[in-house]
Coordinates of C-alpha atoms in Angstrom, one line a residue:
X1 CA 136.4 96.0 121.7
X2 CA 133.3 94.1 120.4
X3 CA 129.9 95.6 120.6
X4 CA 127.0 93.6 121.8
X5 CA 124.6 95.6 119.6
X6 CA 123.2 94.0 116.5
X7 CA 124.4 95.2 113.2
X8 CA 121.8 96.7 110.9
X9 CA 121.9 96.8 107.1
X10 CA 120.7 100.0 105.5
X11 CA 118.4 99.4 102.5
X12 CA 116.9 102.2 100.5
X13 CA 114.5 102.0 97.6
X14 CA 113.3 104.7 95.3
X15 CA 109.9 104.9 97.1
X16 CA 111.2 104.7 100.7
X17 CA 110.4 107.8 102.8
X18 CA 113.5 109.2 104.3
X19 CA 113.4 109.2 108.1
X20 CA 113.3 113.0 108.4
X21 CA 110.1 113.1 106.4
X22 CA 108.5 110.7 108.8
X23 CA 108.9 113.1 111.7
X24 CA 105.7 115.0 112.0
X25 CA 107.3 118.5 112.4
X26 CA 109.8 118.1 109.5
X27 CA 107.4 118.4 106.6
X28 CA 103.7 119.2 106.2
X29 CA 101.8 117.2 103.6
X30 CA 99.6 119.5 101.6
X31 CA 96.3 118.6 100.0
X32 CA 98.2 118.1 96.7
X33 CA 100.5 115.5 98.3
X34 CA 103.6 117.8 98.2
X35 CA 105.8 117.9 101.3
X36 CA 106.0 121.6 102.3
X37 CA 108.4 123.2 104.8
X38 CA 106.6 123.8 108.1
X39 CA 105.6 127.3 109.1
X40 CA 105.1 127.6 112.8
X41 CA 102.5 130.2 113.8
X42 CA 101.2 131.1 117.2
X43 CA 97.7 129.9 118.1
X44 CA 96.3 133.4 118.5
X45 CA 97.7 134.5 115.1
X46 CA 96.4 131.3 113.4
X47 CA 92.9 131.9 114.8
X48 CA 92.9 135.5 113.7
X49 CA 93.8 134.5 110.1
X50 CA 91.6 131.4 110.0
X51 CA 94.6 129.1 109.7
X52 CA 94.8 125.5 111.0
X53 CA 97.4 122.7 111.0
X54 CA 98.1 121.5 107.4
X55 CA 96.9 124.6 105.6
X56 CA 99.3 125.9 102.9
X57 CA 100.4 129.5 103.2
X58 CA 102.4 132.1 101.3
X59 CA 105.0 134.0 103.3
X60 CA 105.7 137.2 101.5
X61 CA 107.3 140.6 101.5
X62 CA 108.6 143.0 98.9
X63 CA 111.3 140.6 97.9
X64 CA 109.1 137.6 97.0
X65 CA 107.1 134.7 98.4
X66 CA 107.7 131.3 99.8
X67 CA 105.1 128.5 100.4
X68 CA 104.9 126.5 103.5
X69 CA 102.6 124.2 105.6
X70 CA 101.0 125.5 108.8
X71 CA 101.9 124.1 112.2
X72 CA 99.9 125.9 114.9
X73 CA 101.9 126.0 118.1
X74 CA 102.5 128.0 121.3
X75 CA 106.3 127.5 120.7
X76 CA 106.5 130.8 118.8
X77 CA 105.6 134.2 120.2
X78 CA 102.5 136.0 118.9
X79 CA 103.0 138.0 115.8
X80 CA 106.0 135.8 114.9
X81 CA 106.3 133.0 112.4
X82 CA 109.1 130.5 112.0
X83 CA 110.1 128.6 109.0
X84 CA 113.4 126.8 108.8
X85 CA 115.4 127.1 105.6
X86 CA 113.9 124.9 102.9
X87 CA 115.8 121.9 101.8
X88 CA 115.7 123.0 98.2
X89 CA 114.8 125.9 95.9
X90 CA 111.8 125.0 93.7
X91 CA 111.0 128.2 92.0
X92 CA 107.6 128.8 90.5
X93 CA 108.3 132.4 89.3
X94 CA 111.7 133.9 89.2
X95 CA 113.2 137.2 90.4
X96 CA 112.1 139.9 92.7
X97 CA 108.5 139.3 93.6
X98 CA 108.9 135.6 92.7
X99 CA 107.4 132.5 94.3
X100 CA 109.1 129.4 95.7
X101 CA 107.4 126.1 96.6
X102 CA 110.4 124.4 98.3
X103 CA 110.6 126.7 101.3
X104 CA 113.8 128.5 100.3
X105 CA 113.2 131.5 102.4
X106 CA 116.6 132.9 101.7
X107 CA 114.9 134.3 98.7
X108 CA 112.8 136.7 100.8
X109 CA 115.3 137.6 103.5
X110 CA 117.5 140.8 103.3
X111 CA 120.6 140.5 101.3
X112 CA 123.0 142.0 103.9
X113 CA 126.2 140.1 104.4
X114 CA 128.7 139.9 107.3
X115 CA 131.3 141.9 105.5
X116 CA 132.7 142.8 102.1
X117 CA 135.3 140.0 102.6
X118 CA 133.0 137.2 103.8
X119 CA 129.7 136.4 102.3
X120 CA 127.7 135.2 105.4
X121 CA 124.1 136.0 106.0
X122 CA 123.5 138.3 109.0
X123 CA 119.7 138.0 109.3
X124 CA 117.9 136.2 112.1
X125 CA 114.5 137.8 111.5
X126 CA 112.8 140.0 109.0
X127 CA 109.3 141.4 108.2
X128 CA 106.8 139.3 106.3
X129 CA 103.1 138.7 106.0
X130 CA 101.3 135.4 105.7
X131 CA 98.1 134.3 103.9
X132 CA 96.4 131.0 103.1
X133 CA 96.7 129.8 99.5
X134 CA 94.8 127.3 97.5
X135 CA 97.5 125.1 95.9
X136 CA 95.1 123.8 93.4
X137 CA 94.4 127.3 92.1
X138 CA 98.2 127.9 92.0
X139 CA 98.6 124.6 90.0
X140 CA 96.1 125.9 87.5
X141 CA 98.1 129.2 87.1
X142 CA 101.4 127.4 86.9
X143 CA 100.7 123.9 85.6
X144 CA 104.3 123.2 84.4
X145 CA 105.8 124.1 87.7
X146 CA 103.3 122.1 89.7
X147 CA 103.7 119.0 87.5
X148 CA 107.5 118.6 87.8
X149 CA 108.8 115.1 88.4
X150 CA 108.5 114.8 92.2
X151 CA 108.7 112.0 94.8
X152 CA 107.3 112.5 98.4
X153 CA 110.2 110.5 99.7
X154 CA 112.9 112.9 98.7
X155 CA 111.4 115.8 96.8
X156 CA 111.9 117.1 93.3
X157 CA 113.8 114.8 90.9
X158 CA 116.8 115.9 88.9
X159 CA 114.8 115.0 85.8
X160 CA 112.6 118.0 86.6
X161 CA 115.5 120.3 86.1
X162 CA 116.9 118.8 82.9
X163 CA 116.2 120.3 79.5
X164 CA 114.5 117.9 77.2
X165 CA 115.7 117.5 73.7
X166 CA 113.2 117.8 70.8

C-alpha cells in the first residue's frame, strides 16, 4: 500500500538543536547558556522563595544537590516540586553531599531497591529543599567543571570526559 504522505529526509548537523530541546518545558536555558532540567514549582512556593521562571535552583537534601531551571506552574501542588530524571550526570562535586549540574536527581533520592534480587528504584517522592543559586558564582568556585566541552544542542561532549595526555 503506497502512502500519499511526502517522504522527509533527516539531516542533522553538529549545531542543530534536537527537537526535545526546542520544546519550552523540556529544558530551561540558564543565564550561562546551559540547558538545565526543569524544576516545576507551585506559584505560591515560588513567590514565597522569590523564584521566577528561568531562575536556576539547587535541589538538596542530606544526600547531595542537583541543579535545575525553574518553571512556575499550578500543575504541581503547593509544597511540592517536580523534576524529571536528568538526561545525564554532570557531576560538579562527587560523593555524599555532592553537586550535579545535569539534573541526575537519582543522586539525591533514597537508595532503597525493590528487592535483594532485583535492583529497581522504589521511590516516587522524597524530601528536599530548594534555593536559588548564582551559576556565575558556582562557575568561579568550580571553573574546570563549568568549562567542560558543551553544546546546547545535545549537552556535554564526550571530549569533556576524556583524559588528556601530557
